[in-house]
Each structure stands twice: as C-alpha cells, then as structure tokens.
Short mmCIF file of C-alpha atoms in Angstrom, two decimals:
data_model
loop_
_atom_site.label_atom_id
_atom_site.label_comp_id
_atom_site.label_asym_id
_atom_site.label_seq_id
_atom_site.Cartn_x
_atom_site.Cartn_y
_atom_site.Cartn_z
CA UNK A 143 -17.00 -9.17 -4.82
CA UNK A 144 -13.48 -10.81 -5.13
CA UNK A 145 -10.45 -9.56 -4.87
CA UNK A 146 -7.38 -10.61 -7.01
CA UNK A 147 -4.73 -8.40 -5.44
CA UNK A 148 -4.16 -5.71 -2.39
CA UNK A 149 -1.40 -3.24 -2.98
CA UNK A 150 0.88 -0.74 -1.43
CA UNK A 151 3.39 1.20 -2.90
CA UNK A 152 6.08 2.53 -0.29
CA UNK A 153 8.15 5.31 -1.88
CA UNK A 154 10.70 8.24 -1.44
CA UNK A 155 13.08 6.85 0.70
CA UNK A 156 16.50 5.53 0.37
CA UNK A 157 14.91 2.04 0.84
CA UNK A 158 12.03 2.24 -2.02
CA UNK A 159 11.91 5.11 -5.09
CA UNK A 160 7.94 4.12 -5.13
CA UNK A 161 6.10 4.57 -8.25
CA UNK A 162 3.71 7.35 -10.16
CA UNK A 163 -0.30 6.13 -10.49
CA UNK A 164 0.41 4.96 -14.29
CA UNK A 165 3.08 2.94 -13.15
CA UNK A 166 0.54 1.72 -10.28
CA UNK A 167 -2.35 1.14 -12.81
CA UNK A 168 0.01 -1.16 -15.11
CA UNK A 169 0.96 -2.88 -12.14
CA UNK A 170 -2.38 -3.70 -11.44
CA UNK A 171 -3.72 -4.70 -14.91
CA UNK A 172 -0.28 -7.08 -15.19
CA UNK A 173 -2.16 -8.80 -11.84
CA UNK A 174 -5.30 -9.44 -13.85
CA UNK A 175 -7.19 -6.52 -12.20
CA UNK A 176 -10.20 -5.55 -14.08
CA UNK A 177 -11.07 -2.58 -11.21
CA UNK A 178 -8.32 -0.88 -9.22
CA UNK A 179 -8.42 2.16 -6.36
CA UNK A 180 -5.97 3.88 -5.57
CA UNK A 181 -6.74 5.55 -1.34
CA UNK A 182 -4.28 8.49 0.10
CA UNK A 183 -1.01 7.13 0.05
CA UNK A 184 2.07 8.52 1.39
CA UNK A 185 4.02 7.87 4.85
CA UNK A 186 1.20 6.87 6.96
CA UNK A 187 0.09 3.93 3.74
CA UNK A 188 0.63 0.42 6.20
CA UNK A 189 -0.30 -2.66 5.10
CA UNK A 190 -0.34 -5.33 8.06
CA UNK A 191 -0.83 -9.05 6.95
CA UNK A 192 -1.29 -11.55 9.62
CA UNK A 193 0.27 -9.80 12.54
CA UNK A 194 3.05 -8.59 10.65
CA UNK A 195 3.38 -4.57 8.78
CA UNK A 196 4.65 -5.85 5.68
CA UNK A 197 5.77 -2.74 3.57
CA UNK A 198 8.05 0.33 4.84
CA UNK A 199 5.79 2.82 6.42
CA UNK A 200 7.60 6.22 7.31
CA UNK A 201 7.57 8.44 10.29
CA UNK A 202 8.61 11.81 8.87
CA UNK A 203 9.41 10.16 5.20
CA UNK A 204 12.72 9.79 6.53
CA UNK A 205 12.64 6.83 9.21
CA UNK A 206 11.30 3.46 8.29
CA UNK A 207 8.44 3.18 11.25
CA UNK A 208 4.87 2.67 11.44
CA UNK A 209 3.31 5.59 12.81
CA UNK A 210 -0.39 6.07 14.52
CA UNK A 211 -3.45 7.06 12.27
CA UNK A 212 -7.41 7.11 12.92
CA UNK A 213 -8.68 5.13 10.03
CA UNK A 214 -8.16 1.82 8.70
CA UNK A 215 -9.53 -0.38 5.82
CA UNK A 216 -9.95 -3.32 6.90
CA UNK A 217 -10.62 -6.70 4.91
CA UNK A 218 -11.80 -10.07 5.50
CA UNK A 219 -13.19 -13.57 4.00
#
C-alpha cells in the first residue's frame, strides 16, 4: 500500500470555512489519489506531524485547541 496524500479539513470557524465531501473528493483526485476515505471529522479531527498538531482542532467549535479523544489512526513507514 502507498500513500500519496493524508488530509484534514478543519472547518466552521472564523479561522477556516472547511469544505463539503465533493469539494474534499476533488481535492483529493487534484493530489493524484486513485482511493480516498473520508473518517468522522468535525472538532475533535487532529492531525499531529512530527511532534507538532498541524491543523486547527476545536474545543467546543468555537476555540482553536486540541481536545482529548480515545482513538487514533496512526501511520508509519
């Protein structure tokens, strides 16, 4: 398996308007993706690249701030 892109869409705050899942899926075959999924999104979406949360996670969808959850994806070479 190889991947040629890993994506998160923040969205619905003043700092990002986010996107709808069409917008997503052209977003995706514009990267040269030939298979895309889309997980739960939302607030709680966090994606942390080496040691640093690089999108705009939200606490209540109001504050920018990572907040705690129990599962994770988590991917390696």
């Amino acid at each position: 398996m190889s991947w040629s892109s890993l994506t998160a869409a923040d969205g619905r705050t003043s700092e990002s308007e986010g996107l709808p899942l069409y917008q997503l899926a052209r977003v995706m075959q514009d990267l040269g993706c030939s298979e895309a999924y889309n997980l739960d999104g939302g607030g709680s979406t966090t994606m942390y690249f080496n040691g640093q949360v690089i999108n705009n996670p939200t606490t209540t969808g109001r504050s920018i701030k990572e907040r705690s959850v129990s599962d994770i994806i988590y991917i390696t070479e």
